Amino acid sequence: MSFICGLPILECVYCLACARWVWKKCLYSAGYESENWGLATAQEFEPVPRICRLILAVYEEDIRKPQWAPQGGYGIDPDWVILRKDYDDNQGHVTPYMIYLDHDHAEITLAVSGLNLAKESDYLVLLDNKLGQAEFHGGYVHNGLLKAASWVFDAEYEVLRELVAENPTYMLIFAGHSLGAGVVSLLTMLVVHNRDKLGIQRNKIKCFAIASPRCMSLNLAVRYADVINAVVLQDTCTLEEKKLRDPRRLYAPGRLYHIVERKPFRIGRFPPVVRTAVPVDGRFEHLVLSCNATSDHAIIWIERESQWALNLMLDKDQHMEIPAEQRMERHESIAREHSEEYHAALQRAVALDIPQAYSPSSYGTFHEIDVGEDSGRSSIGQGSSLSHKKKRTQSWNEFVGRLFDVDDSGHMVFKKTSP
């Protein structure tokens, strides 16, 4: 009898569990993670929809006869395409990509396409990873994506070097979606650490990773936030301290731009709002398996939403009738704010005791000082703890020197204390 009386309670618990699962998996809007972040401006967000269209163009077999162009077209000149490589050219090492010389915006752009569901080689790249398998300059990265990025760098650095030499004032842009976003994120780090081969300063390098997979450890994600920008649409994150302390765990790269266009308990999409930050203990880590997951991850939808968000920003600026001089001052203030936020994130990472999250000297997109970024560099298997090991060795030698002497036979003996 007592068992039968307990059945309604079990049914209620089961119903509550199912309701919670539906809420988390199907109705979650992912707007809470960035509600305390600052709003992005039109000046900083302007490249995003344009970059999305450039990535979309990589999927076309013939740029001059596009089949999948978004509304308004790709906005690129086919004569400015330097090279295009497909799966046959890349031999399965990486997804198709192209190099585009954009004279209108003074940019040299290498754009990489995303995962092709019909290509086994893409799955091999994505699944080629184990926790802590690939170390990179004091941190950890996705092994398969690092191999793909290294292949692209070895194949194209001479072409990029020539373009940089011919156009010294142009920015060097790396852009990718999904799997390609992970590739360009790690490719950007490779380029930063091999700038001598390209003859370019760090503040001339920029990456736009659209819907990027988890590809680098938290310390690297924060340290490269001055050159890597990750754009996400309605994704979510985790705040678990245990995971933050694991140096091998991988996260989304760089500075984050979060496009929010759905709200809890409200049906449909709303005018998108873009928030940006360099989070540490609130960094996006995984996708929520929701009813909108596919569209939120699609480059076509991200291009559409980002363009809508940019138009709203531009309309607001025009409505306010901001003079050109004040817009320039605002642009400079954004650069200062980003620099301050970037260094604050580094300090936050150090405060949380995140492994290898040292705060280097001032360097980066806004204040270029070449000596900073290599201060913590280490080769695979060594890590940046070499300096700490050296200090510990010196301290031990000093300790030994205070306690022991070496006699005539070369043996160590305790020092005699004076009576």
Coordinates of C-alpha atoms in Angstrom, one line a residue:
M1 CA 0.0 0.0 0.0
S2 CA 2.8 2.4 0.9
F3 CA 4.5 1.7 -2.5
I4 CA 1.3 2.6 -4.3
C5 CA 1.0 5.9 -2.4
G6 CA 4.6 6.8 -3.5
L7 CA 3.8 6.4 -7.2
P8 CA 2.3 9.9 -7.6
I9 CA 5.5 11.4 -6.0
L10 CA 7.7 9.5 -8.4
E11 CA 5.5 10.6 -11.4
C12 CA 5.9 14.2 -10.3
V13 CA 9.7 13.9 -10.0
Y14 CA 9.8 12.3 -13.4
C15 CA 7.6 15.1 -14.9
L16 CA 9.8 17.8 -13.4
A17 CA 12.9 16.1 -14.7
C18 CA 11.4 16.0 -18.2
A19 CA 10.3 19.6 -18.0
R20 CA 13.8 20.6 -16.9
W21 CA 15.4 18.7 -19.8
V22 CA 13.0 20.4 -22.3
W23 CA 13.8 23.8 -20.9
K24 CA 17.6 23.3 -21.1
K25 CA 17.6 21.5 -24.5
C26 CA 14.8 23.1 -26.4
L27 CA 13.9 26.5 -24.8
Y28 CA 17.2 27.8 -23.6
S29 CA 17.9 31.2 -25.1
A30 CA 21.6 31.6 -24.0
G31 CA 21.2 35.3 -23.2
Y32 CA 22.2 35.2 -19.6
E33 CA 25.9 34.5 -20.2
S34 CA 26.6 37.9 -21.8
E35 CA 24.0 40.1 -20.1
N36 CA 26.8 42.0 -18.2
W37 CA 29.0 42.5 -21.2
G38 CA 29.4 45.8 -23.0
L39 CA 27.6 46.5 -26.3
A40 CA 29.6 46.2 -29.5
T41 CA 29.8 49.3 -31.7
A42 CA 29.3 49.6 -35.5
Q43 CA 33.0 50.4 -35.9
E44 CA 34.3 47.2 -34.4
F45 CA 31.6 45.0 -35.6
E46 CA 31.6 46.2 -39.3
P47 CA 33.9 43.5 -40.7
V48 CA 31.8 40.6 -39.4
P49 CA 29.0 40.3 -42.0
R50 CA 31.5 41.1 -44.7
I51 CA 33.8 38.4 -43.5
C52 CA 30.8 36.0 -43.4
R53 CA 30.0 36.7 -47.0
L54 CA 33.7 36.1 -47.9
I55 CA 33.6 32.7 -46.2
L56 CA 30.4 31.9 -48.0
A57 CA 32.1 32.6 -51.3
V58 CA 34.6 29.8 -50.6
Y59 CA 31.8 27.3 -51.2
E60 CA 31.2 28.5 -54.7
E61 CA 32.8 26.5 -57.5
D62 CA 32.9 29.6 -59.8
I63 CA 32.9 33.0 -58.1
R64 CA 31.9 34.7 -61.5
K65 CA 28.8 32.5 -61.6
P66 CA 27.6 32.2 -58.0
Q67 CA 24.9 29.8 -57.0
W68 CA 24.6 30.4 -53.3
A69 CA 25.0 34.2 -53.0
P70 CA 23.2 35.9 -50.1
Q71 CA 20.9 38.8 -50.7
G72 CA 22.9 41.6 -52.2
G73 CA 25.7 39.3 -53.4
Y74 CA 29.1 38.5 -52.0
G75 CA 30.4 42.0 -52.6
I76 CA 33.8 40.8 -53.8
D77 CA 35.7 41.3 -57.0
P78 CA 36.6 38.0 -58.7
D79 CA 39.8 39.6 -60.1
W80 CA 41.1 40.1 -56.6
V81 CA 41.0 36.4 -55.7
I82 CA 44.7 35.4 -55.5
L83 CA 44.1 31.7 -55.2
R84 CA 41.5 29.0 -54.4
K85 CA 42.2 25.5 -53.2
D86 CA 39.6 22.7 -52.9
Y87 CA 39.7 19.2 -51.3
D88 CA 41.8 17.8 -54.1
D89 CA 44.4 20.5 -53.8
N90 CA 44.5 20.1 -50.0
Q91 CA 44.6 16.3 -50.0
G92 CA 42.2 16.1 -47.1
H93 CA 44.5 18.1 -44.7
V94 CA 42.0 21.0 -44.5
T95 CA 38.8 22.3 -45.9
P96 CA 38.8 24.5 -49.0
Y97 CA 40.1 28.0 -48.7
M98 CA 41.0 31.1 -50.7
I99 CA 43.2 34.2 -50.4
Y100 CA 41.5 37.4 -51.3
L101 CA 43.2 40.8 -51.8
D102 CA 40.6 43.4 -50.8
H103 CA 41.7 46.8 -52.0
D104 CA 38.5 48.5 -50.9
H105 CA 39.2 47.7 -47.2
A106 CA 43.0 47.4 -47.4
E107 CA 42.9 43.7 -46.3
I108 CA 44.7 40.5 -47.2
T109 CA 42.2 37.8 -46.2
L110 CA 42.7 34.0 -46.0
A111 CA 39.2 32.5 -45.7
V112 CA 38.6 28.8 -44.7
S113 CA 35.2 27.0 -45.2
G114 CA 33.5 25.0 -42.5
L115 CA 32.8 21.3 -42.0
N116 CA 31.5 19.4 -45.0
L117 CA 29.1 16.7 -43.7
A118 CA 29.9 14.5 -46.8
K119 CA 33.7 14.6 -46.4
E120 CA 35.3 11.9 -44.2
S121 CA 38.5 13.9 -44.1
D122 CA 36.8 16.7 -42.2
Y123 CA 35.6 14.3 -39.5
L124 CA 39.1 12.9 -39.2
V125 CA 40.5 16.4 -38.6
L126 CA 37.8 17.2 -36.0
L127 CA 38.1 13.9 -34.1
D128 CA 41.9 13.9 -34.1
N129 CA 42.2 15.1 -30.5
K130 CA 42.8 13.8 -27.0
L131 CA 42.8 15.8 -23.8
G132 CA 46.3 17.3 -23.4
Q133 CA 47.6 15.7 -26.6
A134 CA 48.9 18.9 -28.3
E135 CA 50.9 21.6 -26.4
F136 CA 51.5 25.0 -27.9
H137 CA 53.6 27.7 -26.3
G138 CA 52.6 27.2 -22.8
G139 CA 49.0 26.0 -23.5
Y140 CA 47.1 23.2 -25.2
V141 CA 45.3 23.2 -28.5
H142 CA 43.2 20.9 -30.6
N143 CA 45.6 18.4 -32.2
G144 CA 43.8 17.9 -35.6
L145 CA 43.1 21.6 -36.0
L146 CA 46.8 22.4 -35.3
K147 CA 47.9 19.9 -37.9
A148 CA 45.5 21.5 -40.5
A149 CA 46.7 25.1 -39.5
S150 CA 50.3 24.0 -39.8
W151 CA 49.7 22.6 -43.3
V152 CA 48.0 25.8 -44.5
F153 CA 50.9 27.9 -43.0
D154 CA 53.6 25.8 -44.7
A155 CA 51.6 25.8 -48.0
E156 CA 50.8 29.6 -48.1
Y157 CA 53.3 31.6 -46.0
E158 CA 55.4 32.5 -49.1
V159 CA 52.3 33.8 -50.9
L160 CA 51.2 35.8 -47.8
R161 CA 54.7 37.1 -47.4
E162 CA 54.7 38.5 -51.0
L163 CA 51.3 40.1 -50.5
V164 CA 52.4 41.7 -47.2
A165 CA 55.5 43.0 -48.9
E166 CA 53.6 44.5 -51.8
N167 CA 50.9 45.9 -49.5
P168 CA 52.6 46.9 -46.3
T169 CA 49.7 49.1 -45.0
Y170 CA 47.1 46.3 -45.4
M171 CA 45.7 44.2 -42.5
L172 CA 46.3 40.4 -42.6
I173 CA 42.9 38.8 -41.9
F174 CA 42.2 35.1 -41.2
A175 CA 38.6 34.1 -41.3
G176 CA 36.8 30.8 -41.0
H177 CA 33.5 29.2 -40.0
S178 CA 32.9 26.1 -37.9
L179 CA 35.8 23.7 -38.5
G180 CA 37.5 26.4 -40.5
A181 CA 37.2 28.8 -37.6
G182 CA 39.3 26.5 -35.4
V183 CA 41.8 26.2 -38.2
V184 CA 42.3 30.0 -38.7
S185 CA 42.4 30.5 -34.9
L186 CA 45.4 28.2 -34.6
L187 CA 46.8 29.5 -37.9
T188 CA 46.7 33.0 -36.4
M189 CA 48.8 31.9 -33.5
L190 CA 51.3 30.3 -35.8
V191 CA 51.6 33.5 -37.8
V192 CA 52.1 35.6 -34.7
H193 CA 54.9 33.3 -33.6
N194 CA 56.5 33.3 -37.1
R195 CA 56.0 37.0 -38.0
D196 CA 59.6 37.2 -39.1
K197 CA 58.8 34.9 -42.0
L198 CA 56.0 37.2 -43.2
G199 CA 57.6 40.5 -42.2
I200 CA 54.5 41.8 -40.4
Q201 CA 53.8 43.3 -37.0
R202 CA 51.4 41.8 -34.6
N203 CA 49.0 44.8 -34.7
K204 CA 48.5 44.1 -38.4
I205 CA 47.1 40.6 -37.8
K206 CA 43.4 39.9 -37.1
C207 CA 41.3 36.7 -37.0
F208 CA 37.5 36.3 -37.2
A209 CA 36.4 32.9 -36.0
I210 CA 32.7 32.4 -36.8
A211 CA 31.0 29.7 -34.7
S212 CA 34.3 28.3 -33.7
P213 CA 34.8 24.9 -32.0
R214 CA 36.7 24.6 -28.8
C215 CA 40.3 24.7 -29.9
M216 CA 42.6 26.2 -27.3
S217 CA 43.2 26.2 -23.6
L218 CA 41.9 29.1 -21.5
N219 CA 45.2 30.8 -21.0
L220 CA 45.8 30.9 -24.8
A221 CA 42.2 32.0 -25.4
V222 CA 42.8 35.0 -23.2
R223 CA 46.4 35.8 -24.2
Y224 CA 45.4 36.0 -27.9
A225 CA 42.2 38.0 -27.4
D226 CA 43.9 41.1 -28.9
V227 CA 44.2 39.4 -32.4
I228 CA 41.4 36.7 -32.4
N229 CA 37.7 37.6 -32.5
A230 CA 35.1 34.8 -32.1
V231 CA 31.5 35.4 -33.2
V232 CA 28.8 33.2 -31.7
L233 CA 25.0 33.2 -32.1
Q234 CA 22.9 32.1 -29.1
D235 CA 25.5 29.6 -27.8
T236 CA 26.2 28.9 -24.1
C237 CA 29.0 28.4 -21.7
T238 CA 29.9 26.8 -18.4
L239 CA 31.1 28.4 -15.2
E240 CA 32.4 25.3 -13.4
E241 CA 35.6 26.2 -11.4
K242 CA 36.9 22.7 -11.7
K243 CA 36.9 22.9 -15.5
L244 CA 38.5 26.4 -15.4
R245 CA 41.5 25.0 -13.5
D246 CA 42.1 22.2 -15.9
P247 CA 44.9 23.5 -18.2
R248 CA 44.2 20.9 -20.9
R249 CA 40.5 21.8 -21.4
L250 CA 39.7 23.6 -24.6
Y251 CA 37.6 26.7 -25.0
A252 CA 36.4 29.1 -27.7
P253 CA 39.2 31.5 -28.8
G254 CA 39.9 35.2 -28.3
R255 CA 37.5 38.1 -27.7
L256 CA 33.9 37.0 -28.0
Y257 CA 31.1 38.7 -29.8
H258 CA 27.7 37.3 -28.7
I259 CA 24.7 37.9 -31.0
V260 CA 21.6 37.6 -28.9
E261 CA 18.2 37.6 -30.8
R262 CA 16.0 35.3 -28.7
K263 CA 14.6 35.8 -25.2
P264 CA 13.2 33.5 -22.6
F265 CA 9.4 32.8 -22.8
R266 CA 9.1 34.8 -26.0
I267 CA 8.5 33.2 -29.4
G268 CA 10.5 34.1 -32.5
R269 CA 13.6 36.1 -33.1
F270 CA 14.0 39.7 -32.1
P271 CA 16.2 42.5 -33.3
P272 CA 19.7 41.2 -32.5
V273 CA 21.9 42.8 -29.9
V274 CA 25.7 42.2 -30.0
R275 CA 27.6 42.1 -26.8
T276 CA 31.4 41.7 -26.5
A277 CA 34.0 40.9 -23.8
V278 CA 37.1 39.0 -23.1
P279 CA 35.6 36.7 -20.5
V280 CA 37.7 34.3 -18.3
D281 CA 35.4 32.5 -15.9
G282 CA 32.4 33.0 -18.2
R283 CA 33.9 31.8 -21.4
F284 CA 31.8 29.9 -24.0
E285 CA 32.6 26.3 -24.0
H286 CA 30.0 24.2 -25.7
L287 CA 26.8 24.3 -27.8
V288 CA 23.4 23.6 -26.4
L289 CA 21.5 20.9 -28.3
S290 CA 18.4 23.0 -28.8
C291 CA 15.7 23.2 -31.5
N292 CA 17.6 26.2 -33.0
A293 CA 21.1 24.7 -32.8
T294 CA 21.4 24.1 -36.6
S295 CA 20.4 27.5 -37.7
D296 CA 22.4 29.2 -35.0
H297 CA 25.5 27.5 -36.3
A298 CA 24.9 28.0 -40.0
I299 CA 27.1 30.6 -41.7
I300 CA 24.1 31.8 -43.8
W301 CA 22.0 32.7 -40.7
I302 CA 25.0 34.2 -38.9
E303 CA 25.6 36.5 -41.9
R304 CA 22.0 37.5 -41.9
E305 CA 21.8 38.2 -38.2
S306 CA 25.1 40.0 -38.1
Q307 CA 24.2 42.3 -41.0
W308 CA 20.8 43.1 -39.3
A309 CA 22.7 43.9 -36.1
L310 CA 25.1 46.1 -37.9
N311 CA 22.3 48.0 -39.7
L312 CA 20.7 48.7 -36.4
M313 CA 24.0 50.1 -35.0
L314 CA 24.5 52.3 -38.1
D315 CA 20.9 53.6 -37.9
K316 CA 21.4 54.5 -34.3
D317 CA 24.6 56.3 -35.1
Q318 CA 23.0 58.2 -38.0
H319 CA 20.0 59.1 -35.8
M320 CA 22.4 60.6 -33.2
E321 CA 24.1 62.5 -36.1
I322 CA 27.6 62.0 -34.6
P323 CA 30.2 64.2 -36.4
A324 CA 33.1 62.6 -38.2
E325 CA 35.6 63.9 -35.7
Q326 CA 33.7 62.5 -32.8
R327 CA 33.4 59.1 -34.6
M328 CA 37.2 59.1 -34.9
E329 CA 37.6 59.9 -31.2
R330 CA 35.1 57.1 -30.4
H331 CA 37.1 54.7 -32.5
E332 CA 40.2 55.5 -30.6
S333 CA 38.4 55.2 -27.3
I334 CA 37.2 51.7 -28.3
A335 CA 40.8 50.7 -29.0
R336 CA 41.8 51.9 -25.5
E337 CA 38.8 50.2 -23.9
H338 CA 39.6 46.9 -25.7
S339 CA 43.2 47.1 -24.6
E340 CA 42.2 47.8 -21.0
E341 CA 39.7 44.9 -21.0
Y342 CA 42.3 42.6 -22.5
H343 CA 44.8 43.3 -19.8
A344 CA 42.1 43.1 -17.1
A345 CA 41.2 39.6 -18.5
L346 CA 44.9 38.5 -18.2
Q347 CA 45.0 39.7 -14.6
R348 CA 41.7 37.9 -13.9
A349 CA 43.1 34.7 -15.3
V350 CA 46.2 35.1 -13.1
A351 CA 44.0 35.8 -10.1
L352 CA 42.0 32.5 -10.7
D353 CA 45.3 30.5 -10.7
I354 CA 44.7 29.3 -14.2
P355 CA 47.8 27.5 -15.3
Q356 CA 50.2 29.4 -17.6
A357 CA 47.9 32.4 -17.5
Y358 CA 50.8 34.8 -16.9
S359 CA 50.4 38.5 -17.6
P360 CA 53.0 39.4 -20.3
S361 CA 54.4 42.8 -21.1
S362 CA 52.2 45.3 -22.9
Y363 CA 51.8 44.2 -26.5
G364 CA 49.1 43.5 -29.1
T365 CA 46.8 45.2 -31.4
F366 CA 46.7 48.5 -29.7
H367 CA 50.3 48.9 -28.4
E368 CA 52.9 47.0 -30.3
I369 CA 55.9 45.8 -28.3
D370 CA 57.6 42.9 -29.8
V371 CA 59.3 41.5 -26.8
G372 CA 56.3 40.6 -24.8
E373 CA 54.6 37.7 -26.5
D374 CA 57.6 35.3 -26.5
S375 CA 58.4 35.8 -22.8
G376 CA 56.3 32.7 -21.9
R377 CA 57.0 30.8 -25.1
S378 CA 58.1 27.2 -24.6
S379 CA 58.8 24.3 -27.0
I380 CA 56.6 21.2 -26.8
G381 CA 57.4 19.2 -23.7
Q382 CA 59.1 22.1 -21.9
G383 CA 56.5 24.7 -21.0
S384 CA 57.0 28.2 -19.8
S385 CA 57.8 26.9 -16.3
L386 CA 61.5 26.8 -17.3
S387 CA 62.1 30.1 -15.7
H388 CA 60.5 28.9 -12.4
K389 CA 62.6 25.7 -12.5
K390 CA 65.7 27.9 -12.9
K391 CA 64.7 30.0 -9.9
R392 CA 64.1 26.9 -7.8
T393 CA 67.5 25.5 -8.9
Q394 CA 69.2 28.7 -7.9
S395 CA 67.4 28.7 -4.5
W396 CA 68.4 25.1 -3.9
N397 CA 72.1 25.8 -4.8
E398 CA 72.1 28.7 -2.4
F399 CA 70.6 26.5 0.4
V400 CA 73.2 23.8 -0.2
G401 CA 76.0 26.4 -0.2
R402 CA 75.0 27.6 3.2
L403 CA 75.0 24.1 4.8
F404 CA 77.8 22.3 3.1
D405 CA 81.5 22.7 2.1
V406 CA 83.6 20.6 -0.3
D407 CA 86.6 18.9 1.3
D408 CA 90.0 18.1 -0.3
S409 CA 88.7 14.8 -1.7
G410 CA 85.7 16.5 -3.4
H411 CA 83.1 15.2 -0.9
M412 CA 80.4 17.4 0.5
V413 CA 80.6 17.9 4.3
F414 CA 78.6 20.0 6.7
K415 CA 80.0 23.4 7.4
K416 CA 81.6 23.8 10.8
T417 CA 79.9 26.3 13.0
S418 CA 82.1 28.7 15.0
P419 CA 82.2 28.0 18.7

